[in-house]
mmCIF file of C-alpha atoms and ligand atoms in Angstrom:
data_model
loop_
_atom_site.group_PDB
_atom_site.id
_atom_site.type_symbol
_atom_site.label_atom_id
_atom_site.label_comp_id
_atom_site.label_asym_id
_atom_site.label_seq_id
_atom_site.Cartn_x
_atom_site.Cartn_y
_atom_site.Cartn_z
ATOM 1 C CA MET R 1 -15.702 -1.187 -26.908
ATOM 2 C CA LYS R 2 -14.002 -1.915 -30.229
ATOM 3 C CA ILE R 3 -10.319 -1.158 -30.804
ATOM 4 C CA ALA R 4 -8.740 -1.349 -34.262
ATOM 5 C CA ILE R 5 -4.958 -1.373 -34.461
ATOM 6 C CA THR R 6 -3.388 -0.485 -37.766
ATOM 7 C CA GLY R 7 -0.225 1.152 -39.073
ATOM 8 C CA LYS R 8 2.821 0.692 -41.234
ATOM 9 C CA GLY R 9 4.761 -2.559 -41.333
ATOM 10 C CA GLY R 10 6.819 -3.626 -38.353
ATOM 11 C CA VAL R 11 5.808 -0.858 -35.922
ATOM 12 C CA GLY R 12 4.479 -3.254 -33.279
ATOM 13 C CA LYS R 13 0.774 -3.734 -34.151
ATOM 14 C CA THR R 14 0.707 -7.441 -33.383
ATOM 15 C CA THR R 15 2.702 -7.047 -30.174
ATOM 16 C CA LEU R 16 0.471 -4.216 -28.896
ATOM 17 C CA THR R 17 -2.700 -6.095 -29.883
ATOM 18 C CA ALA R 18 -1.611 -9.191 -27.954
ATOM 19 C CA LEU R 19 -0.638 -7.149 -24.886
ATOM 20 C CA LEU R 20 -3.930 -5.207 -24.859
ATOM 21 C CA ALA R 21 -6.019 -8.347 -25.402
ATOM 22 C CA GLN R 22 -4.302 -10.172 -22.546
ATOM 23 C CA ALA R 23 -4.409 -7.146 -20.232
ATOM 24 C CA TYR R 24 -8.154 -6.617 -20.805
ATOM 25 C CA ALA R 25 -8.847 -10.343 -20.347
ATOM 26 C CA GLU R 26 -6.984 -10.274 -17.027
ATOM 27 C CA THR R 27 -9.237 -7.464 -15.800
ATOM 28 C CA GLY R 28 -12.228 -9.735 -16.458
ATOM 29 C CA ARG R 29 -13.421 -8.260 -19.744
ATOM 30 C CA ASP R 30 -14.861 -10.470 -22.476
ATOM 31 C CA VAL R 31 -12.185 -10.135 -25.184
ATOM 32 C CA LEU R 32 -12.620 -11.121 -28.821
ATOM 33 C CA ALA R 33 -9.367 -10.626 -30.739
ATOM 34 C CA VAL R 34 -9.569 -10.628 -34.545
ATOM 35 C CA ASP R 35 -6.387 -11.241 -36.505
ATOM 36 C CA ALA R 36 -7.171 -9.487 -39.782
ATOM 37 C CA ASP R 37 -3.558 -9.471 -40.957
ATOM 38 C CA PRO R 38 -3.247 -11.279 -44.312
ATOM 39 C CA SER R 39 -0.094 -12.792 -42.830
ATOM 40 C CA PRO R 40 -1.605 -13.782 -39.454
ATOM 41 C CA CYS R 41 0.554 -14.311 -36.362
ATOM 42 C CA LEU R 42 -1.556 -13.017 -33.451
ATOM 43 C CA ALA R 43 -2.080 -16.574 -32.175
ATOM 44 C CA GLY R 44 1.656 -16.897 -31.736
ATOM 45 C CA ALA R 45 1.942 -13.503 -30.050
ATOM 46 C CA LEU R 46 -0.803 -14.550 -27.609
ATOM 47 C CA GLY R 47 1.052 -17.781 -26.845
ATOM 48 C CA PHE R 48 -1.628 -20.106 -28.219
ATOM 49 C CA PRO R 49 -0.267 -23.668 -28.088
ATOM 50 C CA PRO R 50 0.003 -25.581 -31.394
ATOM 51 C CA GLU R 51 -3.094 -27.729 -30.764
ATOM 52 C CA LEU R 52 -5.258 -24.605 -30.327
ATOM 53 C CA ARG R 53 -3.689 -22.863 -33.329
ATOM 54 C CA ALA R 54 -4.601 -25.936 -35.379
ATOM 55 C CA GLN R 55 -8.270 -25.366 -34.436
ATOM 56 C CA LEU R 56 -8.343 -21.862 -35.975
ATOM 57 C CA LYS R 57 -10.355 -21.936 -39.178
ATOM 58 C CA PRO R 58 -9.726 -18.838 -41.332
ATOM 59 C CA ILE R 59 -13.081 -17.217 -42.093
ATOM 60 C CA ALA R 60 -11.924 -16.110 -45.566
ATOM 61 C CA GLU R 61 -11.554 -19.762 -46.557
ATOM 62 C CA MET R 62 -15.177 -20.645 -45.761
ATOM 63 C CA ASP R 63 -16.446 -20.237 -49.319
ATOM 64 C CA ALA R 64 -19.902 -21.710 -48.729
ATOM 65 C CA LEU R 65 -20.518 -19.571 -45.627
ATOM 66 C CA ILE R 66 -19.304 -16.411 -47.408
ATOM 67 C CA GLU R 67 -21.522 -17.113 -50.401
ATOM 68 C CA ASP R 68 -24.499 -17.833 -48.137
ATOM 69 C CA ARG R 69 -24.048 -14.567 -46.195
ATOM 70 C CA THR R 70 -22.887 -12.149 -48.926
ATOM 71 C CA GLY R 71 -24.496 -13.639 -52.025
ATOM 72 C CA ALA R 72 -21.131 -13.728 -53.821
ATOM 73 C CA ARG R 73 -18.993 -16.748 -54.560
ATOM 74 C CA PRO R 74 -15.366 -16.085 -53.533
ATOM 75 C CA GLY R 75 -13.046 -15.945 -56.516
ATOM 76 C CA THR R 76 -15.695 -14.668 -58.919
ATOM 77 C CA VAL R 77 -15.526 -11.150 -60.325
ATOM 78 C CA GLY R 78 -18.267 -8.547 -60.704
ATOM 79 C CA GLY R 79 -21.878 -8.525 -59.560
ATOM 80 C CA PHE R 80 -23.455 -7.282 -56.343
ATOM 81 C CA PHE R 81 -22.907 -8.643 -52.852
ATOM 82 C CA THR R 82 -24.018 -7.785 -49.329
ATOM 83 C CA LEU R 83 -21.613 -5.408 -47.581
ATOM 84 C CA ASN R 84 -23.133 -5.936 -44.119
ATOM 85 C CA PRO R 85 -23.877 -9.657 -43.882
ATOM 86 C CA ARG R 86 -25.147 -11.331 -40.700
ATOM 87 C CA VAL R 87 -22.100 -12.266 -38.640
ATOM 88 C CA ASP R 88 -23.434 -12.384 -35.067
ATOM 89 C CA ASP R 89 -22.953 -16.157 -34.853
ATOM 90 C CA ILE R 90 -19.351 -16.153 -36.161
ATOM 91 C CA PRO R 91 -17.449 -15.527 -32.861
ATOM 92 C CA ASP R 92 -19.206 -18.342 -30.976
ATOM 93 C CA ARG R 93 -18.834 -20.786 -33.865
ATOM 94 C CA PHE R 94 -15.279 -20.158 -34.929
ATOM 95 C CA SER R 95 -13.244 -18.471 -32.178
ATOM 96 C CA VAL R 96 -10.695 -20.389 -30.111
ATOM 97 C CA LEU R 97 -10.218 -19.515 -26.421
ATOM 98 C CA TYR R 98 -6.895 -19.362 -24.574
ATOM 99 C CA ARG R 99 -6.186 -17.592 -21.254
ATOM 100 C CA GLY R 100 -9.404 -15.586 -21.456
ATOM 101 C CA VAL R 101 -8.914 -14.319 -25.036
ATOM 102 C CA ARG R 102 -11.173 -15.572 -27.829
ATOM 103 C CA LEU R 103 -9.371 -15.395 -31.164
ATOM 104 C CA LEU R 104 -10.714 -15.274 -34.716
ATOM 105 C CA GLN R 105 -8.544 -15.389 -37.815
ATOM 106 C CA VAL R 106 -9.647 -13.785 -41.087
ATOM 107 C CA GLY R 107 -7.163 -15.680 -43.270
ATOM 108 C CA ARG R 108 -4.174 -15.122 -45.448
ATOM 109 C CA VAL R 109 -3.584 -13.996 -49.013
ATOM 110 C CA TYR R 110 -1.643 -16.833 -50.618
ATOM 111 C CA LEU R 111 -0.555 -15.151 -53.835
ATOM 112 C CA GLY R 112 -0.954 -11.988 -55.839
ATOM 113 C CA GLY R 113 -3.537 -11.901 -58.611
ATOM 114 C CA CYS R 114 -5.741 -14.550 -56.947
ATOM 115 C CA GLY R 115 -8.946 -12.535 -57.385
ATOM 116 C CA CYS R 116 -11.125 -10.068 -55.509
ATOM 117 C CA ASP R 117 -11.202 -10.567 -51.724
ATOM 118 C CA CYS R 118 -14.131 -8.171 -51.146
ATOM 119 C CA PRO R 119 -16.831 -10.748 -50.258
ATOM 120 C CA GLU R 120 -14.471 -12.382 -47.737
ATOM 121 C CA TRP R 121 -13.577 -9.054 -46.113
ATOM 122 C CA ALA R 122 -17.218 -7.955 -45.955
ATOM 123 C CA MET R 123 -17.557 -10.613 -43.242
ATOM 124 C CA PHE R 124 -15.500 -8.327 -40.992
HETATM 125 N N1 ATP B 1 10.591 -12.530 -31.620
HETATM 126 C C1 ATP B 1 11.085 -11.386 -32.060
HETATM 127 N N2 ATP B 1 12.406 -11.084 -31.920
HETATM 128 C C2 ATP B 1 12.895 -9.929 -32.343
HETATM 129 N N3 ATP B 1 12.181 -8.970 -32.937
HETATM 130 C C3 ATP B 1 10.887 -9.204 -33.103
HETATM 131 C C4 ATP B 1 10.260 -10.405 -32.683
HETATM 132 N N4 ATP B 1 8.934 -10.347 -32.976
HETATM 133 C C5 ATP B 1 8.754 -9.155 -33.563
HETATM 134 N N5 ATP B 1 9.917 -8.474 -33.642
HETATM 135 C C6 ATP B 1 10.094 -7.151 -34.204
HETATM 136 O O1 ATP B 1 9.425 -6.250 -33.377
HETATM 137 C C7 ATP B 1 8.799 -5.243 -34.149
HETATM 138 C C8 ATP B 1 7.321 -5.232 -33.878
HETATM 139 O O2 ATP B 1 6.762 -6.497 -34.322
HETATM 140 P P1 ATP B 1 5.230 -6.701 -34.592
HETATM 141 O O3 ATP B 1 5.123 -8.042 -35.240
HETATM 142 O O4 ATP B 1 4.433 -6.454 -33.363
HETATM 143 O O5 ATP B 1 4.931 -5.547 -35.628
HETATM 144 P P2 ATP B 1 3.750 -5.441 -36.668
HETATM 145 O O6 ATP B 1 3.434 -3.986 -36.795
HETATM 146 O O7 ATP B 1 2.622 -6.327 -36.264
HETATM 147 O O8 ATP B 1 4.446 -6.008 -37.975
HETATM 148 P P3 ATP B 1 3.755 -6.443 -39.383
HETATM 149 O O9 ATP B 1 3.495 -5.167 -40.124
HETATM 150 O O10 ATP B 1 4.814 -7.297 -40.015
HETATM 151 O O11 ATP B 1 2.485 -7.201 -39.043
HETATM 152 C C9 ATP B 1 9.130 -5.549 -35.592
HETATM 153 O O12 ATP B 1 10.209 -4.755 -35.991
HETATM 154 C C10 ATP B 1 9.490 -7.012 -35.574
HETATM 155 O O13 ATP B 1 10.411 -7.331 -36.595
HETATM 156 MG MG1 MG B 2 1.702 -7.878 -37.343
#
């Protein structure tokens, strides 16, 4: 089962996501939580301690991996790239586990006008 939580700013998306992830994990389900917010804070909402948060590697910052999988170099403009790259190995390689919830972080947008993010977001 996949659940996507979206909505306008400040309505409680992160809070609800953390509560659902923890509740499903406590019933014994295998939970993979993906923080796709460009201003990520799901790790904090899930109570991840600082040493585990420090292990989270934002997928959108893995330029070599993104180029290998999509055929596009992040930061470049134009050209074709793969919209459905192979990603089946990503959760095992890059998620961090705490209290039964595996967490992945897509990454943040640091500033406006910093280029097209499409190849990075195709990974999700
Ligand atoms: N620690 C806190 N103390 C008080 N209010 C909080 C706290 N954390 C979140 N809130 C408020 O609770 C509401 C829901 O927060 P939450 O972060 O879950 O919303 P969100 O939809 O994920 O927000 P965003 O669009 O910024 O990602 C917001 O109005 C937020 O300002
Ligand atoms: Mg949020």
